[in-house]
């Protein structure tokens, strides 16, 4: 794992507290039904703190987190198993050295947009103030939130995401990816930034899904009411 | 009631605490309006702990639970009445010996999908990551979530569900059933697993209900916009 | 005010605690935006405890309630003003002696259904399990939830509701009324029952609003997609 | 900044407590995703207390607020930066001397209505009880909630809003404005009134967005379902 360019990485205690709060809020928004989703924070160049596999996210405790190395291997043989999608997190930390936290939720409208827009490869967002929440503060900013094919095998998924992040098409200004029929991953330099990005994606996907309802032109395009 | 195949059944205190937390979360999701829904956990081969009848589910207390025997008869003559749907729970414990907990909620989209899809007998789910939340981890997994006719008489309903669970059509890989115009039952080996299944069903029904909105082909099939 | 037929009316403290909890839950469901809605409980034949006017309902305190007499007049000259809709509550207690509590919320789908169905005078509910939450346990039960014209003048509104409750058309088996483009009132013998009825109405109106989305026949009737 | 006409302005502690509670509630409604939104309260003719820039709004602390002068300049060189939209707040306090609090949230349906209705310049609200929550208690009251063009440059946005507030078209009976594809600003004489207005706008925009769904006439107008 390349050295993180982030000056101050959080302590394990701070990262744990931040992720417990964020996961609880996301759970209550309905974005982490079942035991879905996973959150991680980089503690050092050799350590990532990540949620354990198979836990309900509404009331996590410090015991529901564990440390893995850059290959995703647990630091301790005891303790809980890491999230099944640990490899995806590690692919992001490896490809994006400035990233300090990776959050993944199962926001319903992310999955819906991912299904709707998969053929074109992205969900297009423009002309909406909340795009600033992705860190896109330029005038007339737009975003193509990429939709990556979902893979059943999670190692294969991690490789596909690594390939995407290292491809020429990859647009580093958009801080996340949407997996087809699956859900959104967002990253940030800090846990607070990853949280801002996840919540912003949630808003943007819901906005993108609902806005054509009263839009005759879009309805024709979508086949919504024709 | 056949012997449970679950190695470690929870104590009454642990089952109570787990069900109070789960019911409170479900209530706040809007899945337990009125006094609807009921939750139970198997404590031993002879004892099931179940919610009392007619209680608001947002802030249950230990007094809102009681123990019933495999026939659904309260262990004590004092104390609250068991849920009116106790017989349905007992039918599930009897037919499915590995089941340790049964949760039933009135998720709106479960009722909507149950109404929409009743004629074909099931809601079909495929090509969506959250299907793994039902325990279906195989590649290309799909699920036919069965829709059973609702019966006004709850003894009759229990018998109909028992018949369904013992029929050749019953697919044991899907951990629950949807009652027409009523709501979803989910079971699990543990309370945590029942909770995961209920929340996953909630996501899947909402996804199934909303996803045709922008899908021209589905709209033609559904008569949605023609 | 006729004598209440309810054997045990709650103490002021118990009624206050129950209404604070219920209002907080309704607020978090989004049913009491602004300072909308009002809740009351009968304490004796001469006293009704009602929410004060103009308070946010998310975190009421005992000081946000006051006692009024059967004419809706505050028992004390000090203290807060009663809800502007006190007269409506009093009309219900007067016409329905068995009623021990009246809850009114601004559930969005109640207003939407009230707008949609006003010409026919009611929203028709049938073939859905949650109708039992209104206390309608008979086989094949259905409900015509009446929609009463809204009046700007609240005294006039109270008189119109009194007239409705005393008319031949009034169906006492449905425990509430919907005001056109306004919101739903529900009553119950106890605060717990009023709460169950309000939450059940919320579910039923949302179900009624959404269920035609995938229903070709209803769409033709509604003009939804033709 | 003209002298406030409000008799009793709140203390810093009271204003802080009120804004923390309101922001937490709005966050849980999903109206403050990311770090969006900002809240302010006038403490004196020379001081406005406003949320700091870039904070998650679910659990603000007193350290997440700071005092600015009528030009929006922080009173202290230490401490957090003020919200990027401080200039918009100041334009409102300057143009509307009676205003004691300004709240801004990113309610999804405000943005959707702002997009849908921008060409006509306003979202028209009438014949719905909740309009009273805006302080419009007259019979047959209606509201044209103005939609102001969004500007990327926040100084330019502040000037555009000042121009709107000082224009002949400005209707002072509607306590807020909607920014195109952005979100709603509401003001009030007190923090409690600003909160009531924000929540009422939230209801009204959602009502306006959803009500044409079953309305054949509106659908033709909107092109919703031909």
Coordinates of N, CA, C and O in Angstrom, one line a residue, chain A residues 36-197:
Chain A
X36 N -26.0 -5.4 5.5 CA -25.3 -4.9 4.3 C -24.4 -3.7 4.7 O -24.6 -3.0 5.7
X37 N -23.5 -3.4 3.8 CA -22.6 -2.3 3.9 C -21.4 -2.6 4.7 O -21.3 -3.6 5.5
X38 N -20.4 -1.7 4.6 CA -19.2 -1.9 5.3 C -18.4 -0.6 5.3 O -18.5 0.2 4.3
X39 N -17.7 -0.3 6.4 CA -17.0 1.0 6.5 C -15.5 0.7 6.9 O -15.3 -0.2 7.7
X40 N -14.6 1.5 6.5 CA -13.2 1.3 6.9 C -12.5 2.7 7.0 O -12.9 3.6 6.3
X41 N -11.5 2.7 7.8 CA -10.7 3.9 7.9 C -9.2 3.5 8.0 O -8.8 2.5 8.7
X42 N -8.4 4.2 7.3 CA -6.9 3.9 7.3 C -6.3 4.5 8.6 O -6.5 5.7 8.9
X43 N -5.6 3.6 9.3 CA -5.0 4.1 10.6 C -3.5 4.4 10.4 O -3.0 5.2 11.1
X44 N -2.9 3.7 9.5 CA -1.5 3.9 9.2 C -1.2 3.3 7.8 O -2.1 2.7 7.2
X45 N 0.0 3.4 7.4 CA 0.3 2.8 6.1 C 0.1 1.3 6.0 O 0.0 0.7 5.0
X46 N 0.1 0.7 7.2 CA 0.0 -0.8 7.3 C -1.3 -1.3 7.9 O -1.5 -2.5 8.0
X47 N -2.1 -0.4 8.3 CA -3.3 -0.8 9.0 C -4.6 -0.1 8.6 O -4.6 1.1 8.5
X48 N -5.6 -0.9 8.3 CA -6.9 -0.3 8.0 C -7.9 -1.0 9.0 O -7.9 -2.2 9.3
X49 N -8.7 -0.1 9.6 CA -9.7 -0.6 10.6 C -11.0 -0.7 9.8 O -11.5 0.2 9.1
X50 N -11.7 -1.9 9.8 CA -12.8 -2.2 9.0 C -13.9 -2.9 9.8 O -13.6 -3.6 10.8
X51 N -15.1 -2.8 9.4 CA -16.2 -3.4 10.1 C -16.1 -4.9 9.9 O -15.7 -5.4 8.8
X52 N -16.5 -5.7 10.9 CA -16.6 -7.1 10.8 C -17.7 -7.6 9.9 O -18.6 -6.8 9.6
X53 N -17.6 -8.8 9.5 CA -18.6 -9.4 8.6 C -19.9 -9.7 9.3 O -19.9 -10.2 10.5
X54 N -21.1 -9.4 8.7 CA -22.3 -9.9 9.2 C -22.9 -9.3 10.4 O -23.7 -9.9 11.1
X55 N -22.6 -8.1 10.7 CA -23.1 -7.4 11.9 C -24.2 -6.4 11.4 O -24.1 -5.7 10.4
X56 N -25.3 -6.4 12.2 CA -26.3 -5.3 12.0 C -25.6 -4.0 12.4 O -24.8 -3.9 13.3
X57 N -25.9 -3.0 11.5 CA -25.1 -1.7 11.6 C -25.7 -0.6 12.5 O -25.2 0.5 12.6
X58 N -26.9 -0.9 13.0 CA -27.6 0.1 13.8 C -26.9 0.5 15.1 O -27.1 1.6 15.6
X59 N -26.3 -0.4 15.7 CA -25.6 -0.2 17.0 C -24.3 -1.0 17.1 O -24.2 -1.8 18.0
X60 N -23.4 -0.6 16.3 CA -22.1 -1.3 16.3 C -21.4 -1.0 17.7 O -21.6 0.0 18.3
X61 N -20.5 -1.9 18.0 CA -19.6 -1.6 19.2 C -18.2 -1.7 18.7 O -17.9 -2.2 17.6
X62 N -17.2 -1.3 19.6 CA -15.8 -1.4 19.1 C -15.4 -2.8 18.8 O -14.5 -3.0 17.9
X63 N -16.1 -3.8 19.4 CA -15.7 -5.2 19.0 C -16.2 -5.6 17.6 O -15.8 -6.7 17.2
X64 N -16.9 -4.8 17.0 CA -17.4 -5.1 15.6 C -16.5 -4.6 14.6 O -16.8 -4.5 13.4
X65 N -15.3 -4.2 15.0 CA -14.3 -3.7 14.0 C -13.0 -4.5 14.2 O -12.7 -5.0 15.3
X66 N -12.2 -4.6 13.2 CA -10.9 -5.3 13.3 C -9.9 -4.6 12.4 O -10.3 -3.9 11.4
X67 N -8.6 -4.8 12.6 CA -7.6 -4.3 11.8 C -7.1 -5.3 10.8 O -6.9 -6.5 11.1
X68 N -7.0 -4.8 9.5 CA -6.4 -5.7 8.5 C -5.2 -5.0 7.9 O -5.0 -3.8 8.0
X69 N -4.3 -5.8 7.3 CA -3.1 -5.3 6.6 C -3.5 -4.9 5.2 O -4.6 -5.1 4.7
X70 N -2.5 -4.3 4.4 CA -2.9 -3.8 3.1 C -3.4 -4.9 2.1 O -4.0 -4.6 1.1
X71 N -3.1 -6.2 2.5 CA -3.7 -7.3 1.7 C -5.0 -7.7 2.2 O -5.6 -8.6 1.6
X72 N -5.5 -7.0 3.2 CA -6.8 -7.4 3.7 C -6.8 -8.5 4.7 O -7.9 -9.0 5.1
X73 N -5.6 -8.9 5.2 CA -5.5 -10.0 6.1 C -5.6 -9.5 7.6 O -4.9 -8.5 7.9
X74 N -6.4 -10.1 8.4 CA -6.6 -9.7 9.8 C -5.3 -9.7 10.5 O -4.5 -10.6 10.4
X75 N -5.1 -8.6 11.3 CA -3.8 -8.5 12.1 C -3.8 -9.6 13.2 O -2.7 -10.0 13.6
X76 N -5.0 -10.0 13.7 CA -5.0 -10.9 14.8 C -5.8 -12.2 14.3 O -6.7 -12.1 13.5
X77 N -5.3 -13.4 14.8 CA -6.1 -14.6 14.4 C -7.3 -14.7 15.2 O -8.3 -15.4 14.8
X78 N -7.4 -14.1 16.3 CA -8.6 -14.1 17.1 C -9.5 -13.0 16.6 O -9.2 -12.2 15.8
X79 N -10.7 -12.9 17.1 CA -11.6 -11.8 16.8 C -12.4 -12.1 15.6 O -12.3 -13.2 15.0
X80 N -13.2 -11.1 15.2 CA -14.2 -11.3 14.1 C -13.6 -11.4 12.8 O -12.5 -10.9 12.5
X81 N -14.3 -12.0 11.8 CA -13.9 -12.0 10.4 C -14.1 -10.6 9.8 O -15.1 -9.9 10.1
X82 N -13.2 -10.2 8.9 CA -13.5 -8.9 8.2 C -14.6 -9.0 7.2 O -15.0 -10.1 6.8
X83 N -15.2 -7.9 6.9 CA -16.2 -7.8 5.9 C -15.8 -8.6 4.6 O -14.6 -8.6 4.2
X84 N -16.8 -9.2 4.0 CA -16.5 -10.0 2.8 C -16.0 -9.1 1.7 O -15.3 -9.6 0.8
X85 N -16.3 -7.8 1.8 CA -15.8 -6.9 0.7 C -14.5 -6.2 1.0 O -14.2 -5.1 0.5
X86 N -13.8 -6.7 2.0 CA -12.5 -6.1 2.4 C -11.6 -5.9 1.2 O -11.0 -4.8 1.1
X87 N -11.6 -6.8 0.3 CA -10.7 -6.7 -0.9 C -11.0 -5.4 -1.7 O -10.2 -4.8 -2.3
X88 N -12.3 -5.1 -1.8 CA -12.7 -3.9 -2.5 C -12.1 -2.6 -1.8 O -11.6 -1.7 -2.5
X89 N -12.3 -2.6 -0.5 CA -11.7 -1.5 0.2 C -10.2 -1.4 0.0 O -9.6 -0.3 -0.3
X90 N -9.5 -2.5 0.0 CA -8.1 -2.5 -0.1 C -7.7 -2.0 -1.5 O -6.7 -1.3 -1.7
X91 N -8.5 -2.4 -2.5 CA -8.2 -1.9 -3.9 C -8.3 -0.4 -4.0 O -7.5 0.2 -4.7
X92 N -9.2 0.1 -3.2 CA -9.3 1.6 -3.3 C -8.1 2.3 -2.5 O -7.6 3.3 -3.0
X93 N -7.8 1.7 -1.4 CA -6.6 2.3 -0.6 C -5.4 2.2 -1.5 O -4.5 3.1 -1.4
X94 N -5.2 1.1 -2.2 CA -4.0 0.9 -3.0 C -3.9 1.9 -4.2 O -2.9 2.5 -4.4
X95 N -5.1 2.0 -4.8 CA -5.1 2.8 -6.1 C -5.1 4.3 -5.8 O -4.7 5.1 -6.6
X96 N -5.6 4.7 -4.6 CA -5.8 6.1 -4.2 C -5.2 6.4 -2.9 O -5.8 6.4 -1.9
X97 N -3.9 6.7 -3.0 CA -3.1 6.9 -1.7 C -3.6 7.9 -0.8 O -3.4 7.9 0.4
X98 N -4.3 8.9 -1.4 CA -4.8 10.0 -0.5 C -6.0 9.6 0.3 O -6.5 10.4 1.2
X99 N -6.6 8.5 0.0 CA -7.8 8.1 0.6 C -7.6 7.6 2.0 O -6.7 6.8 2.3
X100 N -8.4 8.2 3.0 CA -8.3 7.8 4.4 C -9.5 7.0 4.9 O -9.4 6.4 6.0
X101 N -10.5 6.9 4.1 CA -11.7 6.2 4.6 C -12.5 5.8 3.4 O -12.6 6.5 2.4
X102 N -13.2 4.6 3.5 CA -14.0 4.1 2.4 C -15.3 3.6 3.1 O -15.3 2.8 4.0
X103 N -16.4 4.1 2.6 CA -17.8 3.8 3.1 C -18.6 3.2 2.0 O -18.6 3.7 0.9
X104 N -19.3 2.1 2.3 CA -20.2 1.5 1.3 C -21.5 1.2 1.9 O -21.6 0.6 3.0
X105 N -22.6 1.7 1.3 CA -23.9 1.5 1.8 C -24.8 0.9 0.6 O -24.5 1.0 -0.5
X106 N -26.0 0.4 1.0 CA -26.9 -0.1 0.1 C -28.1 0.8 0.0 O -29.2 0.5 0.3
X107 N -27.8 2.0 -0.5 CA -28.9 3.0 -0.7 C -29.8 2.5 -1.9 O -29.3 2.3 -2.9
X108 N -31.1 2.5 -1.6 CA -32.0 1.9 -2.6 C -31.9 2.6 -4.0 O -31.9 2.0 -5.0
X109 N -31.8 3.9 -4.0 CA -31.9 4.7 -5.2 C -30.5 4.6 -6.0 O -30.5 4.7 -7.2
X110 N -29.5 4.3 -5.3 CA -28.2 4.0 -6.0 C -28.4 2.7 -6.8 O -28.0 2.6 -8.0
X111 N -29.0 1.7 -6.2 CA -29.2 0.4 -6.9 C -30.1 0.7 -8.1 O -29.9 0.1 -9.2
X112 N -31.2 1.4 -7.9 CA -32.1 1.7 -8.9 C -31.5 2.4 -10.1 O -31.7 2.1 -11.3
X113 N -30.7 3.5 -9.8 CA -30.0 4.2 -10.9 C -29.0 3.3 -11.5 O -28.8 3.4 -12.7
X114 N -28.3 2.5 -10.8 CA -27.3 1.6 -11.3 C -27.9 0.7 -12.3 O -27.3 0.3 -13.4
X115 N -29.1 0.2 -12.0 CA -29.8 -0.7 -12.9 C -30.3 0.1 -14.2 O -30.1 -0.3 -15.3
X116 N -30.9 1.3 -13.9 CA -31.4 2.1 -15.0 C -30.3 2.5 -16.0 O -30.5 2.5 -17.2
X117 N -29.2 2.9 -15.5 CA -28.2 3.6 -16.3 C -27.0 2.7 -16.7 O -26.0 3.3 -17.2
X118 N -27.0 1.4 -16.4 CA -25.9 0.6 -16.6 C -25.3 0.6 -18.0 O -24.1 0.7 -18.2
X119 N -26.3 0.6 -19.0 CA -25.8 0.5 -20.4 C -25.0 1.7 -20.8 O -24.0 1.5 -21.5
X120 N -25.3 2.9 -20.3 CA -24.5 4.0 -20.6 C -23.3 4.1 -19.7 O -22.4 5.0 -20.0
X121 N -23.2 3.3 -18.7 CA -22.0 3.3 -17.9 C -21.8 4.2 -16.8 O -20.9 4.2 -16.0
X122 N -22.8 5.1 -16.6 CA -22.7 6.1 -15.5 C -24.1 6.8 -15.4 O -24.9 6.7 -16.2
X123 N -24.3 7.3 -14.2 CA -25.4 8.2 -14.0 C -24.9 9.6 -14.1 O -23.9 10.0 -13.4
X124 N -25.5 10.4 -14.9 CA -25.1 11.8 -15.2 C -25.8 12.8 -14.2 O -27.0 12.8 -14.1
X125 N -25.0 13.5 -13.6 CA -25.5 14.5 -12.6 C -25.0 15.9 -13.0 O -23.8 16.1 -13.2
X126 N -26.0 16.8 -13.2 CA -25.5 18.2 -13.4 C -26.6 19.2 -12.9 O -27.7 18.7 -12.6
X127 N -26.3 20.4 -12.9 CA -27.3 21.4 -12.6 C -28.0 21.2 -11.3 O -29.2 21.3 -11.2
X128 N -27.3 20.8 -10.3 CA -27.9 20.6 -9.0 C -26.9 21.0 -7.9 O -25.7 20.6 -8.0
X129 N -27.3 21.8 -7.0 CA -26.4 22.4 -6.0 C -25.6 21.3 -5.2 O -24.4 21.5 -4.9
X130 N -26.3 20.2 -4.9 CA -25.7 19.2 -4.0 C -24.5 18.6 -4.6 O -23.8 17.8 -3.9
X131 N -24.2 18.8 -5.9 CA -23.0 18.2 -6.5 C -21.8 18.8 -5.8 O -20.7 18.1 -5.8
X132 N -21.9 19.9 -5.2 CA -20.8 20.4 -4.4 C -20.4 19.5 -3.2 O -19.3 19.5 -2.8
X133 N -21.4 18.7 -2.8 CA -21.1 17.8 -1.7 C -20.1 16.7 -2.1 O -19.5 16.0 -1.2
X134 N -19.9 16.5 -3.4 CA -18.8 15.6 -3.9 C -17.5 16.3 -4.0 O -16.5 15.7 -4.4
X135 N -17.4 17.6 -3.6 CA -16.2 18.3 -3.8 C -16.1 19.0 -5.1 O -15.0 19.5 -5.4
X136 N -17.1 19.0 -5.9 CA -17.1 19.6 -7.2 C -17.7 21.0 -7.1 O -18.8 21.3 -7.3
X137 N -16.8 22.0 -6.9 CA -17.2 23.3 -6.6 C -17.1 24.3 -7.9 O -17.4 25.4 -7.8
X138 N -16.6 23.7 -9.0 CA -16.5 24.5 -10.2 C -17.8 25.0 -10.7 O -18.8 24.2 -10.6
X139 N -17.9 26.1 -11.4 CA -19.1 26.5 -12.1 C -19.5 25.5 -13.1 O -18.6 24.9 -13.8
X140 N -20.8 25.2 -13.3 CA -21.3 24.3 -14.3 C -20.7 22.9 -14.1 O -20.6 22.1 -15.0
X141 N -20.4 22.5 -12.9 CA -19.8 21.2 -12.6 C -20.8 20.1 -13.0 O -22.0 20.3 -12.7
X142 N -20.3 19.0 -13.5 CA -21.2 17.9 -13.7 C -20.4 16.6 -13.3 O -19.2 16.7 -13.1
X143 N -21.1 15.6 -13.1 CA -20.4 14.3 -12.7 C -21.0 13.1 -13.4 O -22.2 13.1 -13.6
X144 N -20.1 12.3 -13.9 CA -20.6 11.0 -14.4 C -20.2 10.0 -13.3 O -19.0 9.6 -13.2
X145 N -21.2 9.6 -12.5 CA -20.9 8.6 -11.4 C -20.8 7.2 -12.1 O -21.8 6.7 -12.6
X146 N -19.6 6.7 -12.1 CA -19.5 5.4 -12.9 C -20.2 4.2 -12.3 O -20.3 4.1 -11.1
X147 N -20.7 3.4 -13.2 CA -21.4 2.2 -12.7 C -20.5 1.0 -13.2 O -20.3 0.8 -14.4
X148 N -20.0 0.3 -12.2 CA -19.1 -0.8 -12.5 C -19.9 -2.1 -12.4 O -20.8 -2.2 -11.5
X149 N -19.7 -3.1 -13.3 CA -20.4 -4.3 -13.3 C -20.2 -5.0 -11.9 O -19.1 -5.0 -11.4
X150 N -21.2 -5.5 -11.4 CA -21.1 -6.3 -10.1 C -20.6 -7.7 -10.4 O -20.9 -8.3 -11.5
X151 N -19.8 -8.2 -9.5 CA -19.3 -9.6 -9.7 C -19.7 -10.4 -8.4 O -19.5 -9.9 -7.3
X152 N -20.1 -11.6 -8.7 CA -20.5 -12.4 -7.5 C -19.3 -12.8 -6.7 O -19.4 -12.7 -5.5
X153 N -18.2 -13.1 -7.3 CA -17.0 -13.5 -6.6 C -16.4 -12.2 -6.2 O -16.0 -11.3 -7.0
X154 N -16.1 -12.1 -4.9 CA -15.7 -10.8 -4.3 C -14.2 -10.5 -4.6 O -13.8 -9.3 -4.7
X155 N -13.4 -11.5 -4.9 CA -12.1 -11.3 -5.3 C -12.1 -10.7 -6.7 O -11.3 -9.8 -7.1
X156 N -12.9 -11.3 -7.5 CA -13.1 -10.8 -8.9 C -13.6 -9.4 -8.9 O -13.1 -8.5 -9.7
X157 N -14.5 -9.1 -8.0 CA -15.0 -7.7 -7.9 C -13.9 -6.7 -7.5 O -13.8 -5.7 -8.1
X158 N -13.1 -7.2 -6.6 CA -12.0 -6.3 -6.2 C -11.0 -6.0 -7.3 O -10.6 -4.9 -7.5
X159 N -10.8 -7.1 -8.1 CA -9.9 -6.9 -9.3 C -10.6 -6.0 -10.3 O -9.9 -5.1 -10.9
X160 N -11.9 -6.1 -10.5 CA -12.6 -5.3 -11.5 C -12.5 -3.8 -11.1 O -12.3 -2.9 -11.9
X161 N -12.7 -3.6 -9.8 CA -12.6 -2.2 -9.3 C -11.2 -1.7 -9.4 O -11.0 -0.5 -9.8
X162 N -10.2 -2.5 -9.1 CA -8.8 -2.0 -9.2 C -8.6 -1.7 -10.7 O -8.0 -0.6 -11.0
X163 N -9.1 -2.5 -11.6 CA -8.9 -2.2 -13.0 C -9.6 -0.9 -13.4 O -9.0 0.0 -14.1
X164 N -10.8 -0.7 -12.9 CA -11.5 0.6 -13.1 C -10.7 1.8 -12.6 O -10.5 2.8 -13.3
X165 N -10.2 1.7 -11.4 CA -9.5 2.8 -10.8 C -8.2 3.1 -11.5 O -7.7 4.3 -11.4
X166 N -7.6 2.1 -12.1 CA -6.3 2.3 -12.8 C -6.5 2.5 -14.3 O -5.5 2.7 -15.0
X167 N -7.8 2.6 -14.8 CA -8.0 2.7 -16.2 C -7.9 4.2 -16.6 O -8.0 5.1 -15.8
X168 N -7.8 4.4 -17.9 CA -7.7 5.8 -18.4 C -9.0 6.5 -18.3 O -9.1 7.7 -18.2
X169 N -10.1 5.7 -18.3 CA -11.4 6.3 -18.1 C -11.7 6.9 -16.7 O -12.6 7.7 -16.5
X170 N -10.9 6.4 -15.8 CA -11.2 6.8 -14.4 C -11.1 8.3 -14.2 O -10.1 8.9 -14.5
X171 N -12.2 8.9 -13.6 CA -12.2 10.3 -13.4 C -12.1 10.5 -11.8 O -13.1 10.3 -11.1
X172 N -10.9 10.9 -11.4 CA -10.6 11.0 -10.0 C -11.4 12.1 -9.3 O -11.4 12.2 -8.1
X173 N -12.1 12.9 -10.1 CA -12.8 14.0 -9.4 C -14.1 13.5 -8.8 O -14.7 14.2 -8.0
X174 N -14.6 12.3 -9.2 CA -15.8 11.8 -8.6 C -15.4 10.8 -7.5 O -14.8 9.8 -7.8
X175 N -15.7 11.1 -6.2 CA -15.2 10.3 -5.1 C -15.9 9.0 -4.8 O -16.3 8.7 -3.6
X176 N -16.2 8.2 -5.8 CA -16.8 6.9 -5.5 C -17.3 6.2 -6.8 O -17.1 6.8 -7.9
X177 N -17.8 5.1 -6.6 CA -18.4 4.3 -7.8 C -19.6 3.6 -7.3 O -19.9 3.4 -6.1
X178 N -20.5 3.4 -8.3 CA -21.7 2.6 -8.0 C -21.6 1.3 -8.7 O -21.2 1.2 -9.8
X179 N -21.9 0.2 -7.9 CA -21.9 -1.1 -8.5 C -23.3 -1.4 -9.0 O -24.3 -1.2 -8.3
X180 N -23.4 -2.0 -10.2 CA -24.7 -2.3 -10.8 C -25.5 -3.2 -9.9 O -25.1 -4.2 -9.4
X181 N -26.7 -2.7 -9.6 CA -27.7 -3.5 -8.8 C -27.2 -3.8 -7.5 O -27.6 -4.8 -6.9
X182 N -26.3 -3.0 -7.0 CA -25.6 -3.4 -5.7 C -25.7 -2.2 -4.7 O -26.5 -2.1 -3.8
X183 N -24.8 -1.2 -5.0 CA -24.8 0.0 -4.1 C -23.6 0.8 -4.3 O -22.7 0.4 -5.1
X184 N -23.4 1.8 -3.6 CA -22.4 2.8 -3.8 C -21.3 2.7 -2.8 O -21.5 2.4 -1.7
X185 N -20.1 2.9 -3.4 CA -18.9 3.1 -2.6 C -18.4 4.5 -2.7 O -18.4 5.1 -3.8
X186 N -18.1 5.1 -1.5 CA -17.5 6.5 -1.5 C -16.3 6.5 -0.7 O -16.2 5.7 0.3
X187 N -15.3 7.3 -1.1 CA -14.1 7.4 -0.3 C -13.9 8.9 0.0 O -14.5 9.8 -0.5
X188 N -13.0 9.1 1.0 CA -12.6 10.5 1.3 C -11.3 10.5 2.0 O -10.8 9.5 2.4
X189 N -10.7 11.7 2.1 CA -9.4 11.8 2.7 C -9.6 11.5 4.2 O -8.6 11.0 4.8
X190 N -10.7 11.8 4.8 CA -11.0 11.6 6.2 C -12.3 10.8 6.3 O -13.1 10.8 5.4
X191 N -12.6 10.2 7.5 CA -13.9 9.6 7.7 C -15.1 10.7 7.5 O -16.1 10.3 6.9
X192 N -14.9 11.9 7.9 CA -15.9 12.9 7.8 C -16.2 13.2 6.3 O -17.3 13.4 5.9
X193 N -15.1 13.1 5.5 CA -15.3 13.4 4.0 C -16.0 12.2 3.4 O -16.9 12.4 2.5
X194 N -15.6 11.0 3.8 CA -16.3 9.8 3.2 C -17.8 9.8 3.6 O -18.7 9.5 2.7
X195 N -18.1 10.3 4.8 CA -19.5 10.4 5.2 C -20.2 11.4 4.3 O -21.3 11.2 3.9
X196 N -19.6 12.6 4.1 CA -20.2 13.6 3.3 C -20.5 13.1 1.9 O -21.6 13.3 1.3
X197 N -19.5 12.3 1.4 CA -19.7 11.8 0.0 C -20.8 10.8 -0.1 O -21.6 10.8 -1.0

